[in-house]
Coordinates of C-alpha atoms in Angstrom, one line a residue:
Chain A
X1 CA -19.6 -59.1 48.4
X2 CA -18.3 -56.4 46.6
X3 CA -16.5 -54.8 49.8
X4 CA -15.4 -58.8 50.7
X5 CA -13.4 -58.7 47.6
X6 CA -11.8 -54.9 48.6
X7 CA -10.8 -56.6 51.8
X8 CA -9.0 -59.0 50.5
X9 CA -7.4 -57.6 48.2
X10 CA -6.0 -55.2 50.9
X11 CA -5.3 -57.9 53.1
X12 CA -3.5 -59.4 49.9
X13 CA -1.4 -55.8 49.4
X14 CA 0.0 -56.2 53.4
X15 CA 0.9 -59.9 52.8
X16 CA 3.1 -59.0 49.9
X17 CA 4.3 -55.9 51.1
X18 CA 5.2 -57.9 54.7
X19 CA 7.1 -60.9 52.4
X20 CA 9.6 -58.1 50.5
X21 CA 11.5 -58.2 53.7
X22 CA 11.9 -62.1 53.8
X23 CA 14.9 -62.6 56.5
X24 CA 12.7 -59.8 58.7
X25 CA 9.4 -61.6 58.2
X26 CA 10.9 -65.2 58.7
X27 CA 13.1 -63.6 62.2
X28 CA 9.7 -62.0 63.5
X29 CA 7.7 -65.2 62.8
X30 CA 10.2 -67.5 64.5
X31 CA 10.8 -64.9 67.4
X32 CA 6.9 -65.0 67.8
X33 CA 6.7 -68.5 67.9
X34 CA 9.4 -69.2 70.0
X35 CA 7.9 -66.3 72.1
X36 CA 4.9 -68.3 73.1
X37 CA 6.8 -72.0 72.8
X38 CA 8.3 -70.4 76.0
X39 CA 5.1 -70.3 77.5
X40 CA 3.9 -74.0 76.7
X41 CA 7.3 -75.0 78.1
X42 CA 6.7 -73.5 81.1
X43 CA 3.2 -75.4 81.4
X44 CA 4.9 -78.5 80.7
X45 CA 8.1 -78.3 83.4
X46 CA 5.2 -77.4 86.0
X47 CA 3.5 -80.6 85.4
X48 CA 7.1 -82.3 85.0
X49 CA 6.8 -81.4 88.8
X50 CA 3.2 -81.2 89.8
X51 CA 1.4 -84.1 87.0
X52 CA -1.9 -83.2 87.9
X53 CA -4.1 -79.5 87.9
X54 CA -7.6 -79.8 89.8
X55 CA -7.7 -83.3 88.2
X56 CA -6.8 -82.2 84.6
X57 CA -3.4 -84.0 83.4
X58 CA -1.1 -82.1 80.6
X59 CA -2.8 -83.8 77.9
X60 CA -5.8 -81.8 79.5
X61 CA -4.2 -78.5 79.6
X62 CA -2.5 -78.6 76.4
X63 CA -5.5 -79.1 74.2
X64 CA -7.4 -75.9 76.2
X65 CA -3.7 -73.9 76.0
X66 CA -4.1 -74.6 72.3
X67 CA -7.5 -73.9 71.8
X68 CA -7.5 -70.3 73.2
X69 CA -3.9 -69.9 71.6
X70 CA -4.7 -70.6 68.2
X71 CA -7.6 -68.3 68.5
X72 CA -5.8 -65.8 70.1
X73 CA -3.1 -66.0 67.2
X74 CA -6.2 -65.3 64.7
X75 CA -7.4 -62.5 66.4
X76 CA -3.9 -61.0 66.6
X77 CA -3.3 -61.4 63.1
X78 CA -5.9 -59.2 61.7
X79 CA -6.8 -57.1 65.3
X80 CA -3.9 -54.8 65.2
X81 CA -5.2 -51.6 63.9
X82 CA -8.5 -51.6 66.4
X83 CA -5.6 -52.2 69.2
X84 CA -4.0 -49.0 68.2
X85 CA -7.3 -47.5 66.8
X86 CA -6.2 -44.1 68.9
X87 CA -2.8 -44.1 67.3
X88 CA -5.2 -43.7 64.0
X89 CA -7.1 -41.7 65.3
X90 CA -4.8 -38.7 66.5
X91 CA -2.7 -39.0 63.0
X92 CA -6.3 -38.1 60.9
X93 CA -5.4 -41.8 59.2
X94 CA -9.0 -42.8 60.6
X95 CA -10.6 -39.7 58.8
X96 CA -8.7 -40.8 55.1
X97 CA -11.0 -44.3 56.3
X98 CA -14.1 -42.6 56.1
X99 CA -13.5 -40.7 52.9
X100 CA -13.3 -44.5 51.2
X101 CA -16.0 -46.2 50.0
X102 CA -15.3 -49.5 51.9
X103 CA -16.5 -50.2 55.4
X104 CA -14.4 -48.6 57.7
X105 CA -13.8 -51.6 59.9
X106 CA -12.5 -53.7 56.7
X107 CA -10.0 -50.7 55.9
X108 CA -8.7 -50.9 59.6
X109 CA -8.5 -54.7 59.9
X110 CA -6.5 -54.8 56.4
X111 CA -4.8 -51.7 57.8
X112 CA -2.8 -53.7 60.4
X113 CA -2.7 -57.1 59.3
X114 CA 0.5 -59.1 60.6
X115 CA 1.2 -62.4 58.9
X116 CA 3.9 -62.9 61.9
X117 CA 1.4 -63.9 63.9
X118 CA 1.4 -67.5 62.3
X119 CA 3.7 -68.1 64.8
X120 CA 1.9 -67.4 67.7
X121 CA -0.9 -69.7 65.8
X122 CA 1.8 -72.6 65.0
X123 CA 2.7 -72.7 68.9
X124 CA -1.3 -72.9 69.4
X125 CA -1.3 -76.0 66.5
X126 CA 2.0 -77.5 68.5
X127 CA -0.1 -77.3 71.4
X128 CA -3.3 -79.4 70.0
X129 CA -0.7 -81.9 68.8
X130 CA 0.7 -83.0 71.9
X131 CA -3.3 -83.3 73.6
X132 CA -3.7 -85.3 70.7
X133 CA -0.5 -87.4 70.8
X134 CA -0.5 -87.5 74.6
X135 CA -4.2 -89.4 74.0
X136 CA -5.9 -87.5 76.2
X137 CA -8.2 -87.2 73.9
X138 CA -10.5 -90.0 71.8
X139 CA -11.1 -88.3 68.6
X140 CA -14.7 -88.3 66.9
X141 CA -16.0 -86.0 64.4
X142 CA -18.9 -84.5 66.7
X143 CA -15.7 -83.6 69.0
X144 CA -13.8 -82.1 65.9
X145 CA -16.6 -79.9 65.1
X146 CA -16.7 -78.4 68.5
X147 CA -13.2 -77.9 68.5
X148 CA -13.2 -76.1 65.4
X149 CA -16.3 -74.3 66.9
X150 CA -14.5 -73.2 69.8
X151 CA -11.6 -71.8 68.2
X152 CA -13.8 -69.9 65.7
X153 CA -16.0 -68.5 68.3
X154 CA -12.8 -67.4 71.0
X155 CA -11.7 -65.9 68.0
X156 CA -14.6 -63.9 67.7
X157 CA -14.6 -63.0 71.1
X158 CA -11.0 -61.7 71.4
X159 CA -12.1 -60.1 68.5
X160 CA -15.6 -57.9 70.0
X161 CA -12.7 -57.4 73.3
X162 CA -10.9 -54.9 70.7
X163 CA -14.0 -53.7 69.1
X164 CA -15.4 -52.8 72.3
X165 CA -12.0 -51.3 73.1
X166 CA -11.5 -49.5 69.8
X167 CA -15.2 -48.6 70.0
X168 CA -14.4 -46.6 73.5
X169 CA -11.8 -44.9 71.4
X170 CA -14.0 -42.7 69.8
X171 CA -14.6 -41.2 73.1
X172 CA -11.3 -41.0 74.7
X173 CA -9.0 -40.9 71.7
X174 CA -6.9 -43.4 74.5
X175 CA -6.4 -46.8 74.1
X176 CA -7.2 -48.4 77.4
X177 CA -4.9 -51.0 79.3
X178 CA -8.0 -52.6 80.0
X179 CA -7.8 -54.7 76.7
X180 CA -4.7 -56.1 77.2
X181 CA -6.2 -57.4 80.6
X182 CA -9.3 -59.3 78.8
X183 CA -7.1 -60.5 75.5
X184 CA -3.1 -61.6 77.0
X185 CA -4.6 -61.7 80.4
X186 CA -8.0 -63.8 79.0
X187 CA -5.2 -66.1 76.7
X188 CA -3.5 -66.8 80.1
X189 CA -6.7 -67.2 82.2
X190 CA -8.3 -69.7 79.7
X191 CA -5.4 -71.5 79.2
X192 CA -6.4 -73.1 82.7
X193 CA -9.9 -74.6 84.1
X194 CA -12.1 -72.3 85.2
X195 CA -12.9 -73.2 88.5
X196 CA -9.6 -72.7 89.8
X197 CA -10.5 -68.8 90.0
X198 CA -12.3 -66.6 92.4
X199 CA -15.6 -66.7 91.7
X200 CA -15.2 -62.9 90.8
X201 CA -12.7 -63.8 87.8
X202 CA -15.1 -66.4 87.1
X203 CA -17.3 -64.5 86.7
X204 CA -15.8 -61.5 84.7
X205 CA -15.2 -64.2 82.0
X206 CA -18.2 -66.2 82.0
X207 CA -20.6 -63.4 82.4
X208 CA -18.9 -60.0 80.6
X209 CA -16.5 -61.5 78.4
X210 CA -17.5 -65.0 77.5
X211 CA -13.9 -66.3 76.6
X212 CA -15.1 -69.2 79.5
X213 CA -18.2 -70.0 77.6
X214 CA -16.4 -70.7 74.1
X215 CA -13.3 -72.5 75.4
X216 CA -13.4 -74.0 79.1
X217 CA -17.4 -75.5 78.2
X218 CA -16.4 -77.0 74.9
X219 CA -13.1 -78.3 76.5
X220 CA -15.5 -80.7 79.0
X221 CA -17.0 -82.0 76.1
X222 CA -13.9 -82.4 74.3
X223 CA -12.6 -84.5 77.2
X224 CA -15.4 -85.8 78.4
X225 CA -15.6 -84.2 82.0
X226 CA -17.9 -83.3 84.3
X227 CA -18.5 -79.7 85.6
X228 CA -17.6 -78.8 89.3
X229 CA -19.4 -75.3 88.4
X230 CA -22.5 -77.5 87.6
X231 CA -23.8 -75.2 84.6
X232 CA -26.3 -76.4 82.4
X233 CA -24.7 -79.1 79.7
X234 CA -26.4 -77.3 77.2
X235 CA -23.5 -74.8 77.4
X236 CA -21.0 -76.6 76.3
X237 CA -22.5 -76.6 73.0
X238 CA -23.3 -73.1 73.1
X239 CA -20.0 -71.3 72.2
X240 CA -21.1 -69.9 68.5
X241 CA -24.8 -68.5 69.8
X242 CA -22.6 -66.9 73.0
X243 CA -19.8 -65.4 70.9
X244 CA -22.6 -64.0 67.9
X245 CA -24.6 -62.5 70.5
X246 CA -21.0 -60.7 72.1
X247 CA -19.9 -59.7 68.7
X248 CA -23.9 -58.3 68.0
X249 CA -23.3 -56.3 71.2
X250 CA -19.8 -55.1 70.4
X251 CA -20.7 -54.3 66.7
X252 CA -23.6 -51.9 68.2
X253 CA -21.1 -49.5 70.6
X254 CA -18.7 -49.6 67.3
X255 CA -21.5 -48.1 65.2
X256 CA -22.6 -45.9 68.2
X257 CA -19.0 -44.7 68.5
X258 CA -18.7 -44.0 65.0
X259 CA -21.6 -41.6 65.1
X260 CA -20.2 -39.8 68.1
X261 CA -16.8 -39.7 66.1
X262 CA -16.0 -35.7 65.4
X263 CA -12.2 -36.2 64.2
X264 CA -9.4 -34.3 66.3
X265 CA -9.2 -31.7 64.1
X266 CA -5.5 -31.5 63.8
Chain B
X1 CA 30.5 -37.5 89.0
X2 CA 27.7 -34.7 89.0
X3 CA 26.7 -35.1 85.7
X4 CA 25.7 -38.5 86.0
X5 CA 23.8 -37.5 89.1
X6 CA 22.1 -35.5 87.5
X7 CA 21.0 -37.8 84.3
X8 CA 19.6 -40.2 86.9
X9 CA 17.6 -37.4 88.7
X10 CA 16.1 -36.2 85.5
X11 CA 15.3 -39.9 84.3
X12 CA 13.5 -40.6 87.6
X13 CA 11.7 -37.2 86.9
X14 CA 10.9 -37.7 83.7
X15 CA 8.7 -41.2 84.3
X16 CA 7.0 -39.7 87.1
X17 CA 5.1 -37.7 84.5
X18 CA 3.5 -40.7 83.1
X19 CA 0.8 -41.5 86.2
X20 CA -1.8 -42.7 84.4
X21 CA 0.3 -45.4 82.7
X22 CA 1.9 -46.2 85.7
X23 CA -1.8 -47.2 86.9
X24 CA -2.8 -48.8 83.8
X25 CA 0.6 -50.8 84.0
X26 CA -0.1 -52.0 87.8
X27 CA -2.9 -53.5 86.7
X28 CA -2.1 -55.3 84.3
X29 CA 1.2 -56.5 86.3
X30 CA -1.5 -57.6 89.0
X31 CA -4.3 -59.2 87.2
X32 CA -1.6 -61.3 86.0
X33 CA 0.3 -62.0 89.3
X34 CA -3.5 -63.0 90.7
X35 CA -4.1 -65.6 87.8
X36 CA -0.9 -67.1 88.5
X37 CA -1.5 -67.1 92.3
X38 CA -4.4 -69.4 91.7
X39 CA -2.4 -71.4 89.3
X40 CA -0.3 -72.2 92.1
X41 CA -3.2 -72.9 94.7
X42 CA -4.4 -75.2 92.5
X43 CA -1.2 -77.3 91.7
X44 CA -0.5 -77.4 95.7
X45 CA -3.7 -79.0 96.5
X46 CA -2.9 -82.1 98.2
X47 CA 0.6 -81.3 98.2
X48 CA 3.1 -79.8 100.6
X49 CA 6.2 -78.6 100.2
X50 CA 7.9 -79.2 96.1
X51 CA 11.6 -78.8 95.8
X52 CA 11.9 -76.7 98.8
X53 CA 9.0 -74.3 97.9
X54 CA 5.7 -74.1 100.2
X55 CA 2.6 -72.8 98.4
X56 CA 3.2 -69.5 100.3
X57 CA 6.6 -69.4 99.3
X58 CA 5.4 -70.3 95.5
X59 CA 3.0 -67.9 95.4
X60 CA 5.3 -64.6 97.0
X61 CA 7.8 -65.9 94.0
X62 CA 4.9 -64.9 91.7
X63 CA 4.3 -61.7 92.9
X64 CA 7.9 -61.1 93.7
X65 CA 8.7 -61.5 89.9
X66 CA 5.5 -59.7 88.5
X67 CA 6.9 -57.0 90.8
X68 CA 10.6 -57.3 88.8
X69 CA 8.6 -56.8 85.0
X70 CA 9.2 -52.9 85.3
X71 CA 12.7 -52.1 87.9
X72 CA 14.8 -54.5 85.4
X73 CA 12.5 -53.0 82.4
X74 CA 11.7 -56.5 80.7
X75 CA 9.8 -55.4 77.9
X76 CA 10.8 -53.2 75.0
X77 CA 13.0 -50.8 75.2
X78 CA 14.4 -48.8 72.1
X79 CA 15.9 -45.3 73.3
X80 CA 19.7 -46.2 72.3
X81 CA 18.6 -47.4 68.8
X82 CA 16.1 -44.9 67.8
X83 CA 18.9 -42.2 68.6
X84 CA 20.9 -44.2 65.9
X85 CA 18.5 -44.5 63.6
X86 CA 17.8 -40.8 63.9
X87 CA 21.6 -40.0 64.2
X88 CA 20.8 -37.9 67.4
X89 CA 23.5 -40.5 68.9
X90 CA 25.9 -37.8 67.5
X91 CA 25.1 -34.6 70.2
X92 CA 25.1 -37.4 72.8
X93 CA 28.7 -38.7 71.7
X94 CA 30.3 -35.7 71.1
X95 CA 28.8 -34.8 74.9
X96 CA 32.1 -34.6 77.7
X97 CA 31.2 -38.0 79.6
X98 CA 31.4 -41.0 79.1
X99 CA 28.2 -42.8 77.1
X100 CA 27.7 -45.7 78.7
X101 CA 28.2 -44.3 82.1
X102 CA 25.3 -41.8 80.9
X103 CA 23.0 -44.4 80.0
X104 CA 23.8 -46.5 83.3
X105 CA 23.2 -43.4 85.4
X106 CA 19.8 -42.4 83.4
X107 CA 18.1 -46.1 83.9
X108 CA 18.8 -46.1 87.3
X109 CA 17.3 -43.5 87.9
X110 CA 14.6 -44.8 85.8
X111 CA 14.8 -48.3 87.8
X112 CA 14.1 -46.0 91.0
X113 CA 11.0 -45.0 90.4
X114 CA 10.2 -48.1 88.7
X115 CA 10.8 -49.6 92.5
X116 CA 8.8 -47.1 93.9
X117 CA 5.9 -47.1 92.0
X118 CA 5.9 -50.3 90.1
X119 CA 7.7 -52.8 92.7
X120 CA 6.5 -51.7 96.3
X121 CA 2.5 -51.4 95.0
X122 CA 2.6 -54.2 92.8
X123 CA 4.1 -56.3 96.2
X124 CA 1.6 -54.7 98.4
X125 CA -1.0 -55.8 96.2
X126 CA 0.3 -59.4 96.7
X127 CA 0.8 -59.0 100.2
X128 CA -3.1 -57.5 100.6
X129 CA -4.6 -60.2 98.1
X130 CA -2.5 -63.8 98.8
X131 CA -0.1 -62.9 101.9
X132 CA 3.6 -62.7 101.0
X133 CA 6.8 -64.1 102.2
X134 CA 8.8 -61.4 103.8
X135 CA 12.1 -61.7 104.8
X136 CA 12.8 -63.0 108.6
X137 CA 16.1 -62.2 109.2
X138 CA 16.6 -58.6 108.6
X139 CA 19.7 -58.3 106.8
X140 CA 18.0 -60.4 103.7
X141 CA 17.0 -56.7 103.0
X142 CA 20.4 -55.7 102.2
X143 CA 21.4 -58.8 100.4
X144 CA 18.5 -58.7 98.5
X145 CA 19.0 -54.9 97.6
X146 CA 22.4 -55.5 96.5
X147 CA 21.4 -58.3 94.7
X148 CA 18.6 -56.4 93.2
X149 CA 21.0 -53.6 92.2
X150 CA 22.8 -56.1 90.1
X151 CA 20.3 -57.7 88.3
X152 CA 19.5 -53.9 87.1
X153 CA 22.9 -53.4 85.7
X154 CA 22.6 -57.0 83.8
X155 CA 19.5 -56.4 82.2
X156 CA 21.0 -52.8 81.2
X157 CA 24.0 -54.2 79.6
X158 CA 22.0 -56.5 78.0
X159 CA 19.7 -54.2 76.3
X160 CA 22.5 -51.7 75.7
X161 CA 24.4 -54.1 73.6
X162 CA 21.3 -55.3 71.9
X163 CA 20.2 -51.5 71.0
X164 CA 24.1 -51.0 69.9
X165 CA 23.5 -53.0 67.7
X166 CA 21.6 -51.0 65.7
X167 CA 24.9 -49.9 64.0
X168 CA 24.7 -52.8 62.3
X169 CA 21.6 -54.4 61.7
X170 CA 18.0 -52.9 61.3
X171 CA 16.4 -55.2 62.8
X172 CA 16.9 -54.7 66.2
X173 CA 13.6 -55.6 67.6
X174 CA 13.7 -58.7 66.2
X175 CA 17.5 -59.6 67.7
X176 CA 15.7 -58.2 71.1
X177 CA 13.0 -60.3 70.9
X178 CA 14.6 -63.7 70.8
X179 CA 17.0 -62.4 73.4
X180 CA 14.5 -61.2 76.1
X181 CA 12.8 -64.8 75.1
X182 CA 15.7 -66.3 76.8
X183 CA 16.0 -63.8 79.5
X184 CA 11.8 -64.6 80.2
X185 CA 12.4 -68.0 80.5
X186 CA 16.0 -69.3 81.3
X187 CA 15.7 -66.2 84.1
X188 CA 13.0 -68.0 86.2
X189 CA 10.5 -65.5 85.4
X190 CA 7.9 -68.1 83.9
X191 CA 8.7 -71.0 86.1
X192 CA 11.2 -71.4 89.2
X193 CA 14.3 -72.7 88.3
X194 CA 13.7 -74.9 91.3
X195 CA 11.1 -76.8 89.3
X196 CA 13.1 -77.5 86.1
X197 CA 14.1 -81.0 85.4
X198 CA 17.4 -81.0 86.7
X199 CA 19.5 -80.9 83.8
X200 CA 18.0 -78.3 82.4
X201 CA 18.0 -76.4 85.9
X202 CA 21.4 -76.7 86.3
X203 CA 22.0 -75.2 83.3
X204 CA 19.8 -72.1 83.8
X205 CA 21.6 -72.1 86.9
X206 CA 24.6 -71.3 85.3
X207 CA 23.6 -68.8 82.6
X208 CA 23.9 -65.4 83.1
X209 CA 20.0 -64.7 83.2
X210 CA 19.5 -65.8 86.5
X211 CA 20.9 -63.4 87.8
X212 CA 18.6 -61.1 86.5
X213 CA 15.5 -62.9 88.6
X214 CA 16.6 -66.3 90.2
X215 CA 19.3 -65.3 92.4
X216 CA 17.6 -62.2 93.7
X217 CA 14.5 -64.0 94.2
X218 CA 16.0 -67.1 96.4
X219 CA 17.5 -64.7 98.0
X220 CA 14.3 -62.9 99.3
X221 CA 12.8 -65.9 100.1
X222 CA 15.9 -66.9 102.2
X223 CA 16.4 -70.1 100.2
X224 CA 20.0 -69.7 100.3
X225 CA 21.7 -68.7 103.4
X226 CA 25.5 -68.3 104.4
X227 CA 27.6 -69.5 101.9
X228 CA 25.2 -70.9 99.7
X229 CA 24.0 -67.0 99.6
X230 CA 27.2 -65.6 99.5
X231 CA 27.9 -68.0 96.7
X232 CA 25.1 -66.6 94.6
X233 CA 26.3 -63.3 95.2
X234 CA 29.8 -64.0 93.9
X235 CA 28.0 -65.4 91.1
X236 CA 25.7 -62.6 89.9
X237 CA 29.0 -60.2 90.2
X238 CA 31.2 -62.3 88.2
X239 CA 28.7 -62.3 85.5
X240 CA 28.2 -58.5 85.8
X241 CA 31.6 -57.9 85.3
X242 CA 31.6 -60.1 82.3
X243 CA 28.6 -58.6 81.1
X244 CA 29.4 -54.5 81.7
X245 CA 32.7 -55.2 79.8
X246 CA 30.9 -57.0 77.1
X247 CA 28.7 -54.0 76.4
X248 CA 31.8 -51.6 76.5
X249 CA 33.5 -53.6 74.0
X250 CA 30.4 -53.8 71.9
X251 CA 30.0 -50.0 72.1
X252 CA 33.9 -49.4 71.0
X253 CA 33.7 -51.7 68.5
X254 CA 30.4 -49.4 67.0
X255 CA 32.7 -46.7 67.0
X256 CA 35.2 -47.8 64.6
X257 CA 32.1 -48.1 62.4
X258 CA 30.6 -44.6 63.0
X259 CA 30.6 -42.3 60.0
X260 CA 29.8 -38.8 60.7
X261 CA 28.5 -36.8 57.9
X262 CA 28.7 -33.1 57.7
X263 CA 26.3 -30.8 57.6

């Protein structure tokens, strides 16, 4: 509780500190969102020209593209310091972590945390908005909840892909492209049904990084479709067990890495 | 003449050192030309040809412009403002050439290798994976290359100016990151400008960014031919000239404002 408190206090010192600069802050916020508003527009002109994807309309697609947006945005907002854990690393910041008595992966999520991001997160919101205006969806709580569900537990996956990532770190002092393939590459792969992949993409995100399991699954609930993969139903309501059991994993090689941690010594 | 030569040479050089981002960066340029494949594959089914694009055709524009991220550099770049913030800009003005000329002649030779080991593997990855579009008529080559050449040049003067003007604002990131937005989407990178609605098509059309991926594009895919082509040639050069003199002017007018302290 006690180290809860430290965090957000930290957390509390970045927000200010980010809000002195307001013209910077409210330019990096709108360029974010406008950033990623490029993308959804993008979505929209191809179904302007296309109407339908694998049977899902834009209704369809906007309310998964918001989904794994919105998550994405959280993750963003407070992942920044495990994405550039080796920058950290190699400047002996990490080691002035260590020294602290306050969990080390508190001090580097408070480290780097960019309230700009709630752009990224208002494009996700936009997103949800048009699914919702559009009527492709008929709203009940039980679907609400698993909305909310998913979006918490994507979050948590993006999340484990950069403590996995920043856990490797530890190793290599390198930060691996690799991330950037399961986090931007996993927001753009989500953002569409699963099934249109090859089966080997499939399953690289159903399987290793479940980003399929806490967004496309719930999604079918959501909008009430069947599954051309014919998984078990029981999945869709899976998506918080799937991403605790990731995060469990992911936790683990942190606190492995952290033991094999010996500091540059520069 | 030599000297700019030899800045390009010992750009081209200097990337070459990074391999192992270079392999990291294909990758990534892949994974994402592969997702958006199967976006396509899947929006075709049932479908044949859309505003004069086959699925094949659709899916070579994807890899062709995942190819184009690196050669026209579409992601940060920061080299001309850091030297201002750092007022190294100082040795590199008070050089005997001209500056912009240096700068041209150093990211070309930076867009070289970019073509060599960004463009051709990322395209022979598409080629290997999904099949590609190539050229049939063998002088597309040539159009294309010149038109290629010129989209280079735009995107340079664009993030020349944009880095220039550092001399008066600090937040040059920002002011690039609502440009390139424009350039990422008005340019045809996300989306064709053959699938716009067609106002808004028309009106990408006529901006300047298409130059930078649009007309090089159509061009590749031999959607314009004869004058149509020669058209969009006449086109991107027009707006090059506009654009080179642009950044000149914006670079003399950031002289009037330099200060030089001594030291």
């Amino acid at each position: 509780m006690a180290s809860a408190s430290i965090g957000l206090r930290l957390v509390g010192g970045q927000v200010r500190s980010q809000l002195q600069y307001r013209t910077s802050f409210l330019l990096q916020t709108g360029a974010a969102f406008l950033a990623t508003l490029a993308d959804l527009l993008a979505i929209l002109i191809l179904f302007h020209q296309f109407h339908t994807l694998a049977g899902w309309t834009v209704g369809d697609i906007a309310l998964l593209y918001g989904l794994v947006a919105v998550a994405w945005g959280l993750t963003d907002m407070v992942g920044g310091g495990f994405e550039n854990l080796a920058t950290l690393i190699r400047r002996g910041e990490f080691d002035r972590f260590l020294l602290r008595p306050v969990p080390a992966p508190l001090q580097v999520l408070a480290f780097d945390f960019q309230l700009r991001r709630l752009g990224r997160i208002a494009n996700g919101l936009l997103a949800l908005g048009l699914a919702w205006s559009w009527g492709a969806l008929a709203w009940s709580l039980p679907k609400l909840l698993v909305l909310l569900l998913a979006i918490a537990s994507s979050a948590v996956v993006f999340f484990t892909v950069l403590l996995i990532s920043a856990a490797i770190c530890f190793w290599t002092i390198e930060s691996s492209e690799a991330q950037n393939i399961f986090t931007y590459g996993g927001t753009e792969l989500a953002s569409y049904p699963i099934p249109i992949y090859h089966p080997l993409l499939r399953g690289l995100f159903l399987y290793l990084v479940p980003l399929a399991l806490t967004s496309y699954e719930p999604a079918l609930f959501i909008l009430g479709k069947p599954d051309p993969l014919g998984l078990p139903s029981v999945l869709r309501f899976a998506a918080p067990l799937v991403a605790g059991a990731f995060f469990a994993l992911g936790y683990g090689l942190w606190q492995l890495g952290l033991r094999h941690y010996q500091s540059t010594g520069s | 003449m030599r000297v700019y030569l030899e800045a390009m040479r010992l750009a081209y050089r200097r990337y070459r050192t990074y391999g192992a981002a270079t392999v990291a960066g294909l990758a990534t340029n892949a994974f994402f030309g592969v997702l958006r494949s199967y976006v396509f594959i899947a929006l075709y089914q049932n479908r044949g040809v859309t505003q004069g694009y086959s699925l094949h055709d659709a899916v070579s524009y994807v890899w062709l412009s995942q190819a184009m991220i690196m050669p026209l550099y579409l992601w940060s770049w920061f080299e001309i403002a850091d030297t201002i913030r750092s007022g190294d800009i100082i040795t590199d003005l008070s050089k005997p050439f001209d500056y912009f000329g240096y700068w041209l002649s150093r990211d070309l030779g930076r867009a070289a290798y970019h073509l060599l080991y960004r463009w051709l593997p990322t395209m022979l990855m598409g080629a290997i994976l999904f099949g590609l579009r190539l050229p049939h008529n063998p002088l597309t080559w040539l159009w294309f290359a010149l038109s290629l050449l010129m989209a280079v040049v735009l995107s340079f003067c664009l993030r020349f100016a944009i880095n220039v003007s550092g001399f008066w604002t600090t937040d040059v990131r920002g002011l690039y990151g609502f440009a390139f937005l424009f350039v990422n989407f008005l340019s045809g990178f996300l989306v064709p400008l053959a699938f716009f609605p067609s106002l808004l098509g028309s009106v990408a059309n006529a901006l300047p960014f298409a130059g930078m991926i649009s007309i090089p594009l159509t061009i590749f895919l031999e959607q314009a031919q004869g004058w149509a082509l020669a058209r969009l040639l006449l086109e991107q050069a027009l707006w090059l000239a506009v654009f080179v003199a642009g950044a000149r002017l914006v670079m003399r007018a950031a002289m009037h404002k330099l200060v030089v302290q001594g030291g």
